[in-house]
Coordinates of C-alpha atoms in Angstrom, one line a residue:
M1 CA 77.1 222.8 109.5
S2 CA 75.1 225.9 109.6
K3 CA 71.9 227.5 108.3
Q4 CA 68.7 233.8 111.0
L5 CA 66.2 238.5 112.6
I6 CA 64.2 242.2 112.5
G7 CA 65.6 244.2 115.4
R8 CA 63.3 244.7 118.3
L9 CA 63.8 248.3 119.7
M10 CA 64.7 248.2 123.3
L11 CA 62.9 250.9 125.3
P12 CA 65.2 253.7 126.5
L13 CA 66.0 253.9 130.1
I14 CA 63.2 256.3 130.9
F15 CA 60.6 255.4 133.5
V16 CA 57.2 256.9 134.4
V17 CA 56.5 256.3 138.1
A18 CA 52.8 255.4 138.7
L19 CA 51.7 255.5 142.4
S20 CA 48.8 253.4 143.7
S21 CA 46.0 255.1 145.6
C22 CA 47.5 254.1 148.9
G23 CA 50.7 255.9 148.1
G24 CA 53.0 252.8 147.5
S25 CA 55.0 252.2 144.4
S26 CA 53.8 249.7 141.8
P27 CA 55.5 246.2 141.7
S28 CA 57.5 247.1 138.6
V29 CA 58.8 250.3 140.1
Q30 CA 59.6 248.5 143.4
S31 CA 61.6 246.0 141.4
Y32 CA 63.5 248.8 139.7
I33 CA 64.3 250.5 143.0
E34 CA 65.6 247.2 144.3
R35 CA 67.8 246.8 141.3
L36 CA 69.3 250.3 141.7
S37 CA 70.1 249.6 145.3
K38 CA 72.4 246.7 144.3
S39 CA 76.0 247.2 143.4
A40 CA 76.6 247.8 139.7
D41 CA 78.7 244.6 139.5
E42 CA 76.4 242.4 141.5
P43 CA 74.1 240.1 139.4
V44 CA 70.4 241.1 139.6
K45 CA 67.2 239.6 138.3
G46 CA 65.1 241.1 135.6
G47 CA 65.0 242.4 132.1
T48 CA 65.0 240.9 128.6
V49 CA 67.7 240.8 125.9
T50 CA 67.5 240.4 122.2
F51 CA 69.8 238.0 120.3
G52 CA 70.2 238.8 116.6
Y53 CA 71.1 236.2 113.9
P54 CA 71.7 237.2 110.3
S55 CA 69.6 234.7 108.5
A56 CA 66.0 233.4 108.8
F57 CA 65.7 230.3 111.0
Q58 CA 64.0 227.1 109.9
G59 CA 62.1 226.7 113.1
I60 CA 62.9 223.0 113.8
F61 CA 63.2 223.3 117.6
E62 CA 63.9 219.7 118.6
P63 CA 67.5 218.5 118.9
A64 CA 66.9 215.2 117.1
F65 CA 65.8 217.0 113.9
F66 CA 67.4 220.5 113.7
E67 CA 69.9 221.1 110.9
G68 CA 71.7 224.4 111.4
E69 CA 73.1 227.0 113.7
D70 CA 70.0 229.1 113.2
D71 CA 67.8 226.7 115.2
A72 CA 70.6 225.4 117.4
N73 CA 71.0 228.9 118.9
V74 CA 67.4 228.7 120.3
L75 CA 68.0 225.2 121.5
E76 CA 70.9 226.4 123.5
F77 CA 68.5 228.4 125.6
T78 CA 65.8 225.8 125.9
T79 CA 67.3 222.3 126.1
E80 CA 69.8 220.4 128.2
A81 CA 71.8 217.3 127.4
M82 CA 72.6 214.2 129.5
F83 CA 76.3 215.2 129.2
T84 CA 78.0 218.2 127.8
V85 CA 81.4 219.6 126.7
D86 CA 83.6 221.7 129.0
D87 CA 86.0 224.5 127.9
E88 CA 88.8 221.9 127.4
L89 CA 86.5 220.1 124.8
S90 CA 86.1 217.1 127.0
T91 CA 82.7 215.3 127.5
V92 CA 81.5 215.6 131.1
P93 CA 78.4 214.7 133.1
N94 CA 75.4 217.1 133.0
L95 CA 71.9 215.7 133.5
A96 CA 73.4 212.2 134.0
T97 CA 76.5 210.5 135.2
W98 CA 77.7 207.1 134.0
Q99 CA 79.7 204.0 134.9
E100 CA 81.5 202.0 132.2
S101 CA 82.1 198.2 132.2
E102 CA 85.7 196.9 132.0
D103 CA 85.2 195.8 128.4
H104 CA 83.9 199.3 127.5
T105 CA 80.6 198.0 126.1
V106 CA 78.1 198.5 128.9
F107 CA 77.3 202.0 130.3
T108 CA 75.0 202.6 133.2
F109 CA 73.6 206.1 133.3
T110 CA 72.1 207.7 136.4
L111 CA 69.9 210.7 135.9
K112 CA 69.5 213.6 138.3
P113 CA 66.0 213.4 140.0
G114 CA 63.7 216.4 139.9
V115 CA 64.5 217.8 136.5
R116 CA 61.4 219.2 134.9
W117 CA 60.2 219.7 131.4
H118 CA 58.7 223.1 130.5
N119 CA 55.2 221.5 130.7
G120 CA 55.8 220.4 134.3
D121 CA 56.5 216.7 133.5
E122 CA 59.5 215.2 135.4
L123 CA 62.3 214.0 133.2
T124 CA 63.0 210.3 133.4
V125 CA 65.3 207.9 131.4
E126 CA 62.2 206.8 129.5
D127 CA 62.4 210.2 127.7
W128 CA 66.0 209.6 126.7
K129 CA 65.2 206.0 125.6
F130 CA 62.3 207.4 123.6
A131 CA 64.7 209.8 121.8
L132 CA 67.2 207.1 121.0
E133 CA 64.4 204.9 119.6
T134 CA 63.1 207.9 117.6
I135 CA 66.5 208.4 115.9
A136 CA 66.9 204.6 115.3
S137 CA 63.4 204.3 113.8
P138 CA 63.0 203.3 110.2
E139 CA 60.7 206.4 109.8
Y140 CA 63.3 208.8 111.2
T141 CA 63.8 211.7 108.7
G142 CA 66.8 213.4 110.3
S143 CA 70.5 212.9 109.9
R144 CA 71.6 211.6 113.3
Y145 CA 71.3 207.8 113.0
Y146 CA 75.1 207.7 113.4
S147 CA 74.6 208.8 117.0
V148 CA 72.6 205.7 117.9
E149 CA 73.9 203.0 115.5
M150 CA 76.5 201.9 118.1
I151 CA 73.8 200.6 120.4
K152 CA 73.2 196.8 120.4
G153 CA 70.1 196.1 118.4
A154 CA 69.7 199.5 116.9
E155 CA 70.4 198.3 113.3
A156 CA 67.8 195.6 113.5
Y157 CA 65.3 198.2 114.8
H158 CA 66.3 200.7 112.1
Q159 CA 65.7 198.1 109.4
G160 CA 62.3 197.2 110.8
K161 CA 63.4 193.7 111.8
A162 CA 62.9 194.2 115.5
K163 CA 60.2 195.9 117.6
S164 CA 62.7 197.2 120.3
I165 CA 66.4 198.0 120.8
T166 CA 67.9 195.2 122.8
G167 CA 70.7 197.3 124.1
L168 CA 68.4 199.7 126.0
K169 CA 67.1 198.7 129.4
V170 CA 65.4 200.9 131.9
L171 CA 66.4 199.8 135.4
D172 CA 64.3 202.5 137.2
P173 CA 63.0 206.0 136.3
Y174 CA 66.5 207.4 136.8
T175 CA 68.7 204.6 135.6
L176 CA 69.3 203.5 132.0
R177 CA 71.7 200.7 130.9
V178 CA 73.0 201.0 127.4
T179 CA 74.8 198.0 125.8
M180 CA 77.0 198.8 122.8
N181 CA 77.8 196.6 119.8
S182 CA 81.5 196.8 120.5
A183 CA 84.1 198.9 122.3
Q184 CA 84.7 202.3 120.7
V185 CA 87.0 204.9 122.2
N186 CA 84.6 207.8 121.6
L187 CA 81.2 206.2 122.4
I188 CA 80.3 208.8 125.0
D189 CA 81.3 211.6 122.6
N190 CA 79.1 210.3 119.8
L191 CA 76.1 208.8 121.7
W192 CA 72.9 210.9 121.4
A193 CA 72.5 212.9 124.6
Y194 CA 69.2 214.8 124.3
P195 CA 65.9 213.4 125.7
M196 CA 62.5 213.9 124.1
N197 CA 59.4 214.1 126.2
K198 CA 57.7 210.7 125.5
R199 CA 54.3 211.7 126.8
Y200 CA 54.3 215.0 124.9
F201 CA 54.9 213.2 121.5
E202 CA 52.4 210.5 122.2
G203 CA 50.4 209.8 119.1
V204 CA 52.8 211.5 116.7
A205 CA 54.4 209.2 114.1
V206 CA 58.2 209.5 113.8
K207 CA 57.9 210.4 110.1
D208 CA 55.6 213.4 111.1
M209 CA 57.6 214.7 114.1
A210 CA 59.8 217.2 112.3
D211 CA 56.7 219.1 111.1
S212 CA 54.6 218.5 114.2
D213 CA 53.3 221.3 116.4
Q214 CA 55.5 219.8 119.2
V215 CA 58.5 220.8 117.1
R216 CA 57.4 223.8 115.1
K217 CA 54.8 225.6 117.2
R218 CA 54.9 224.5 120.9
P219 CA 58.4 223.0 121.5
I220 CA 59.5 222.2 125.1
G221 CA 62.7 221.4 126.8
T222 CA 64.3 221.3 130.2
G223 CA 66.6 224.4 129.8
P224 CA 66.5 227.7 131.6
F225 CA 64.2 229.4 129.1
K226 CA 60.9 228.2 127.6
I227 CA 59.4 229.3 124.3
T228 CA 56.3 231.4 124.5
E229 CA 55.8 232.5 120.9
I230 CA 57.2 231.7 117.5
V231 CA 56.8 234.0 114.4
P232 CA 58.2 231.7 111.7
G233 CA 61.5 232.8 110.3
E234 CA 61.4 236.1 112.2
R235 CA 61.2 235.9 116.0
V236 CA 61.2 233.5 118.9
E237 CA 60.1 234.7 122.3
M238 CA 61.4 232.9 125.4
E239 CA 60.8 233.5 129.1
R240 CA 62.4 232.3 132.3
F241 CA 61.6 228.8 133.3
N242 CA 61.2 229.0 137.1
E243 CA 61.5 225.3 137.7
Y244 CA 64.9 225.0 136.0
Y245 CA 66.9 222.4 137.9
K246 CA 70.0 224.7 138.3
G247 CA 67.8 227.5 139.6
S248 CA 65.8 230.1 137.7
A249 CA 67.6 232.4 135.3
L250 CA 68.4 236.0 136.2
L251 CA 66.9 237.4 133.0
D252 CA 63.1 237.5 132.6
G253 CA 63.4 236.4 129.0
V254 CA 65.3 236.4 125.6
T255 CA 64.0 237.4 122.2
Y256 CA 65.7 235.6 119.2
K257 CA 65.4 237.7 116.0
T258 CA 66.2 237.5 112.4
V259 CA 68.1 240.6 111.4
D260 CA 69.5 241.9 108.1
S261 CA 73.2 241.2 108.2
K262 CA 73.9 244.5 106.5
K263 CA 72.2 246.3 109.4
M264 CA 73.8 244.4 112.2
T265 CA 76.2 247.2 113.2
A266 CA 73.5 249.9 113.3
L267 CA 71.2 247.6 115.4
L268 CA 74.0 246.9 117.9
E269 CA 74.8 250.6 118.1
A270 CA 71.2 251.5 118.7
G271 CA 70.7 248.8 121.3
S272 CA 68.0 247.2 119.2
I273 CA 69.8 243.9 119.7
D274 CA 72.0 243.1 122.7
M275 CA 74.0 240.2 121.2
G276 CA 74.5 238.6 117.9
A277 CA 76.7 236.5 115.6
V278 CA 78.6 239.0 113.7
P279 CA 79.2 238.5 109.9
R280 CA 82.9 238.9 109.0
D281 CA 82.2 241.9 106.8
A282 CA 80.8 243.7 109.9
Y283 CA 83.7 242.8 112.2
Q284 CA 85.7 246.0 111.8
A285 CA 82.7 248.4 112.2
V286 CA 81.2 246.5 115.2
G287 CA 84.6 246.6 116.9
Q288 CA 84.5 250.4 116.8
L289 CA 81.2 250.7 118.8
D290 CA 81.6 252.1 122.3
N291 CA 78.6 250.1 123.7
V292 CA 79.7 246.7 122.4
E293 CA 82.3 244.1 123.3
V294 CA 83.4 241.9 120.5
M295 CA 84.3 238.3 121.5
T296 CA 86.3 236.1 119.2
A297 CA 87.0 232.4 119.7
P298 CA 88.6 229.7 117.5
G299 CA 85.5 228.0 116.1
L300 CA 84.9 224.3 115.4
S301 CA 83.8 225.2 111.9
L302 CA 85.5 224.7 108.5
E303 CA 84.9 226.5 105.3
Y304 CA 85.3 224.3 102.3
I305 CA 84.6 224.1 98.6
G306 CA 83.1 220.7 97.8
F307 CA 83.1 218.8 94.6
K308 CA 79.9 216.8 93.8
F309 CA 81.0 213.2 93.0
G310 CA 77.6 211.8 92.9
R311 CA 74.3 211.6 94.8
W312 CA 72.5 210.2 97.8
D313 CA 70.6 206.9 97.1
E314 CA 67.7 207.1 99.5
E315 CA 66.6 203.5 99.0
R316 CA 70.1 202.1 99.7
G317 CA 70.9 204.8 102.3
Q318 CA 74.3 205.5 101.0
V319 CA 76.4 207.6 98.6
V320 CA 76.6 206.7 94.9
M321 CA 79.6 208.1 93.1
D322 CA 78.2 208.4 89.6
N323 CA 79.4 211.9 88.5
P324 CA 82.6 211.6 86.4
K325 CA 83.2 215.3 86.1
F326 CA 85.8 215.6 88.8
R327 CA 87.2 212.0 88.6
D328 CA 90.7 213.1 87.8
K329 CA 92.3 214.3 91.0
R330 CA 94.8 216.3 89.0
L331 CA 91.9 218.6 88.1
R332 CA 90.9 218.9 91.8
K333 CA 94.5 219.6 92.9
A334 CA 94.9 222.2 90.2
M335 CA 91.8 224.0 91.4
Y336 CA 93.3 223.9 94.9
Y337 CA 96.6 225.4 93.8
A338 CA 94.8 228.1 91.8
L339 CA 93.1 229.6 94.8
D340 CA 94.7 232.5 96.6
R341 CA 93.0 231.5 99.9
Q342 CA 95.0 233.8 102.2
G343 CA 94.6 236.8 99.9
I344 CA 90.8 236.2 99.9
I345 CA 90.7 235.9 103.7
D346 CA 92.7 239.1 104.1
R347 CA 90.7 241.1 101.6
F348 CA 87.2 239.9 102.5
S349 CA 87.3 238.5 106.0
Y350 CA 89.7 240.9 107.8
G351 CA 92.2 238.0 108.2
L352 CA 89.6 236.1 110.3
G353 CA 90.4 232.6 109.3
T354 CA 93.3 230.2 109.4
L355 CA 94.4 228.2 106.4
T356 CA 93.9 224.4 106.9
E357 CA 94.4 221.4 104.7
T358 CA 92.4 218.7 106.6
P359 CA 89.0 218.5 108.3
V360 CA 90.6 218.0 111.8
P361 CA 90.7 221.2 113.9
S362 CA 94.2 222.6 114.4
S363 CA 93.5 222.5 118.2
S364 CA 93.0 218.8 118.1
W365 CA 95.6 216.3 119.4
A366 CA 94.8 214.3 116.2
K367 CA 95.7 217.1 113.7
I368 CA 98.6 216.0 111.4
P369 CA 101.5 218.5 111.2
D370 CA 101.5 220.5 108.0
G371 CA 105.0 219.3 107.3
E372 CA 103.7 215.8 106.7
I373 CA 101.1 216.9 104.0
D374 CA 100.8 219.2 101.0
T375 CA 99.7 222.6 102.1
Y376 CA 98.4 223.7 98.6
P377 CA 99.8 227.2 98.6
Y378 CA 98.7 229.7 95.9
L379 CA 100.7 228.4 92.9
P380 CA 98.8 229.2 89.7
D381 CA 101.7 228.0 87.5
K382 CA 101.6 224.6 89.2
A383 CA 97.8 224.6 88.6
R384 CA 98.3 225.2 84.9
S385 CA 100.9 222.5 84.7
L386 CA 98.6 219.9 86.3
L387 CA 95.7 220.9 84.0
D388 CA 98.0 220.5 81.0
E389 CA 99.2 217.1 82.2
A390 CA 95.6 215.9 82.7
G391 CA 94.6 216.9 79.2
Y392 CA 92.6 220.0 80.0
L393 CA 93.9 222.3 77.1
D394 CA 92.6 225.4 75.4
Q395 CA 92.2 223.9 72.0
D396 CA 90.1 226.7 70.4
G397 CA 92.1 229.7 71.7
D398 CA 89.2 231.3 73.6
G399 CA 91.1 231.5 76.8
F400 CA 89.3 228.6 78.5
R401 CA 90.3 224.9 78.5
E402 CA 88.4 222.1 76.9
D403 CA 88.0 218.7 78.6
P404 CA 90.4 215.9 77.6
G405 CA 88.0 214.8 74.9
G406 CA 88.0 218.3 73.3
G407 CA 84.5 219.1 74.6
K408 CA 83.5 222.4 76.1
F409 CA 84.3 222.3 79.9
I410 CA 82.2 224.5 82.1
I411 CA 81.9 224.1 86.0
H412 CA 78.9 225.6 87.8
Y413 CA 79.7 227.0 91.3
D414 CA 77.2 227.6 94.2
A415 CA 77.7 229.9 97.2
M416 CA 75.6 231.7 99.8
S417 CA 74.4 235.3 99.9
G418 CA 73.9 237.2 103.2
T419 CA 77.0 239.3 103.6
K420 CA 78.2 242.6 102.1
T421 CA 81.3 241.1 100.6
A422 CA 79.7 237.8 99.4
E423 CA 79.4 238.8 95.8
A424 CA 82.9 240.4 95.5
R425 CA 84.4 237.4 97.4
T426 CA 82.8 234.9 95.1
E427 CA 84.0 236.9 92.0
A428 CA 87.5 236.8 93.4
I429 CA 87.3 233.0 93.7
L430 CA 85.9 232.5 90.2
Q431 CA 88.6 234.9 88.8
N432 CA 91.4 232.7 90.4
W433 CA 90.1 229.7 88.4
R434 CA 89.6 231.7 85.2
D435 CA 93.2 232.9 85.5
V436 CA 94.4 229.3 85.0
G437 CA 91.9 228.8 82.1
L438 CA 88.9 227.1 83.9
D439 CA 85.5 228.4 82.9
V440 CA 83.8 228.4 86.3
R441 CA 80.5 230.2 86.5
L442 CA 78.1 231.1 89.2
N443 CA 75.2 228.6 89.0
G444 CA 72.0 230.4 88.0
G445 CA 73.9 233.7 87.8
S446 CA 73.5 234.6 91.4
L447 CA 74.2 233.6 95.0
K448 CA 71.7 231.6 96.9
E449 CA 70.0 232.4 100.2
L450 CA 71.3 230.1 103.0
N451 CA 68.3 227.7 103.2
V452 CA 67.9 227.5 99.4
F453 CA 71.6 226.8 99.1
Y454 CA 71.6 223.9 101.5
E455 CA 68.4 222.5 100.1
A456 CA 70.0 222.3 96.7
V457 CA 73.2 220.7 98.1
E458 CA 71.4 218.2 100.3
E459 CA 68.9 217.2 97.6
D460 CA 71.8 216.8 95.0
D461 CA 70.3 219.2 92.6
P462 CA 71.9 218.2 89.3
S463 CA 72.9 221.8 88.6
V464 CA 75.1 221.8 91.7
E465 CA 78.6 220.8 90.8
L466 CA 80.9 222.8 93.0
F467 CA 79.8 224.5 96.2
N468 CA 81.1 226.7 99.0
G469 CA 79.9 225.5 102.4
V470 CA 80.7 225.4 106.1
W471 CA 80.8 222.4 108.3
G472 CA 80.6 222.4 112.1
L473 CA 83.2 219.9 113.4
A474 CA 82.9 217.6 116.4
I475 CA 85.2 217.8 119.4
D476 CA 86.4 214.2 118.7
P477 CA 88.4 213.7 115.4
D478 CA 86.3 210.7 114.3
P479 CA 85.1 211.5 110.8
T480 CA 81.9 209.5 111.3
G481 CA 78.8 211.5 110.4
L482 CA 80.4 213.4 107.6
W483 CA 82.7 211.2 105.6
R484 CA 81.3 207.7 105.4
A485 CA 79.3 206.3 102.5
K486 CA 76.2 206.0 104.6
D487 CA 76.4 209.5 106.1
P488 CA 73.6 211.8 104.7
W489 CA 75.8 214.9 105.6
N490 CA 78.5 213.6 103.3
Y491 CA 77.5 216.4 100.8
P492 CA 80.3 215.8 98.3
R493 CA 79.1 212.2 98.0
W494 CA 82.7 210.9 98.1
T495 CA 83.9 207.7 99.6
S496 CA 86.7 205.2 99.3
E497 CA 87.4 201.7 100.7
R498 CA 90.5 202.9 102.4
S499 CA 88.8 205.8 104.0
E500 CA 86.1 203.6 105.3
E501 CA 88.7 201.1 106.7
L502 CA 90.6 203.9 108.5
I503 CA 87.4 205.4 110.0
R504 CA 86.4 202.1 111.4
E505 CA 89.9 201.5 112.8
G506 CA 90.0 204.9 114.4
I507 CA 87.3 203.9 116.9
S508 CA 88.3 200.2 117.3
L509 CA 89.4 198.5 120.5
K510 CA 93.0 199.2 119.5
A511 CA 92.2 202.9 119.4
Y512 CA 92.0 203.0 123.2
D513 CA 95.8 203.4 122.8
K514 CA 95.8 207.1 122.0
D515 CA 99.1 207.0 120.1
Y516 CA 97.8 204.3 117.8
R517 CA 94.6 206.2 117.2
K518 CA 96.6 209.3 116.4
Q519 CA 98.6 207.5 113.7
I520 CA 95.3 206.2 112.2
Y521 CA 94.0 209.7 111.9
Y522 CA 97.3 210.9 110.5
E523 CA 97.0 208.3 107.8
W524 CA 93.4 209.2 107.1
Q525 CA 94.3 212.9 106.8
K526 CA 97.2 212.0 104.4
L527 CA 94.6 210.1 102.2
I528 CA 92.2 213.0 102.2
N529 CA 95.0 215.5 101.6
D530 CA 96.1 213.5 98.5
E531 CA 92.6 212.7 97.1
V532 CA 91.2 216.2 97.6
P533 CA 87.5 215.3 97.8
M534 CA 87.1 219.0 98.8
I535 CA 89.2 222.1 99.0
F536 CA 89.6 223.1 102.6
F537 CA 89.5 226.8 102.6
S538 CA 90.0 227.8 106.3
E539 CA 89.1 227.3 109.9
R540 CA 86.7 230.0 110.9
S541 CA 86.8 232.1 114.0
S542 CA 83.4 232.8 115.7
I543 CA 82.6 236.4 116.3
T544 CA 80.1 237.5 118.9
A545 CA 79.1 241.0 119.7
V546 CA 77.7 241.7 123.2
N547 CA 76.2 244.9 124.5
K548 CA 78.2 246.0 127.5
R549 CA 75.0 246.1 129.6
L550 CA 74.7 242.3 129.3
Q551 CA 76.9 240.5 131.8
G552 CA 78.0 236.9 132.3
V553 CA 78.5 236.0 128.6
T554 CA 81.4 233.8 127.8
T555 CA 82.3 232.0 124.5
N556 CA 84.4 229.0 123.5
A557 CA 85.1 226.9 120.5
V558 CA 81.8 225.1 120.9
S559 CA 79.3 227.9 121.6
S560 CA 78.6 231.6 122.3
I561 CA 75.6 230.7 124.4
I562 CA 77.0 229.2 127.6
D563 CA 75.0 229.1 130.9
P564 CA 72.5 231.7 129.8
Q565 CA 70.7 231.3 133.2
S566 CA 73.7 233.3 134.6
W567 CA 73.4 236.3 132.2
W568 CA 72.2 239.5 133.7
I569 CA 71.7 243.2 132.9
K570 CA 73.8 245.9 134.3
T571 CA 71.5 248.9 134.9
N572 CA 73.9 251.6 136.0
D573 CA 77.6 252.4 135.9

């Protein structure tokens, strides 16, 4: 799921040499001379780069609380996890290694000694235990309880029935034993892996953490760069953290900036930003710049159009399906068939997107073959037939269908602004539905800014009925976190008993047999494909533009910010 800059002009490569009274060069000049003496292809230290993001960031710089890609990008520079994901999308050790008991329920984690927080504190497993307790707290305001609920005693702690989590035991400052409720094949993939500095948050109630100075104004981590200044919604300044456990970064610092997406190409061409997430409507223009390399990677993100089936019940902590508007799945299927998804991708996204019919990435071993499900091609006549069958008929001859009871039938649609083609693209989508007689209108008459959009969707604004969103997908195919009745990120607010059963079965002890687990996820995808709780629009490719002077950047399906401590600036050709 995603939710970022004003370009900072990089000084041109012109230097004024200032000599000291004793005739020697200044330290900055000496550093530059040393840089010039190195081979052009040999990594050198020094310099800053600017990363541009085309939407204002929220400024929640703590992994336990952030919500979107806007803040996640900063966290990639400043934080480290106990374990991480490699290029093959497998979970591997990072700050910690682990041993697993024979029954797959007890994990003993060993932390690297000598890892430092940006304030100088040494990282211990108490900090990780503190993070796990924070997320399990009854006062926790974020959406990641699913990443700790598998720990023994977490539920009792979450419900306020216990003062500690029985499954967490510190053996020494570098060793934590975690006991799980039961064996689950993807425990390591789902377990929360980011520590929080326990001493730094001392005195801050969990309910106040997301808005605390420790998160909003003076966040710290253990990553290669530390935050020195935050201008809310506009800019984050970061500098090299010299005590980084892998060795200090080559760059002096990184500036993260909000930029106007419509000016992204010009800013890259001018060198005002060195790197950025490129909007699809700028892909072609950016690709023609001589000073920029465009990197594309299959992203773990899914564009979808969600139906609102109900709301989130805060008191019960679960989805309530109380909106009857989209109850008939023939209506949902008709809206699927009515969309010319490939045509829209080709016209407005330069073909950057792959049609998909399920929320499992095409690269996943668990993705069901298209031949075993309905692929919902563009078939407007089939859409009309389904609508007729369901009783949605144009009874007054105005060109739009009434509902089965003869009442006026209007659907309100929400989508995000921020790109040059957003309005035209949205109009094309709406026109597809109008062509089959459905009166679908843009909610409020205009597109919404990203953060406004997600606030309306998350808060179940009654005016939101149909919405065009993007989900970030996990490396593991387990639908937990997005699809269960008790998942806050289940934005469509859809659930079913069979879906819940299959989700549980997919992480059961039997699922250690990968073939069995695959069949469970095939069955779950068939269910979702038939029920159509949302229209899966396409898998999105990530597009990253990098100034050719910036070296060492690589991207994969998970991130475009990989090992930033190894990035460096090439000063001459």
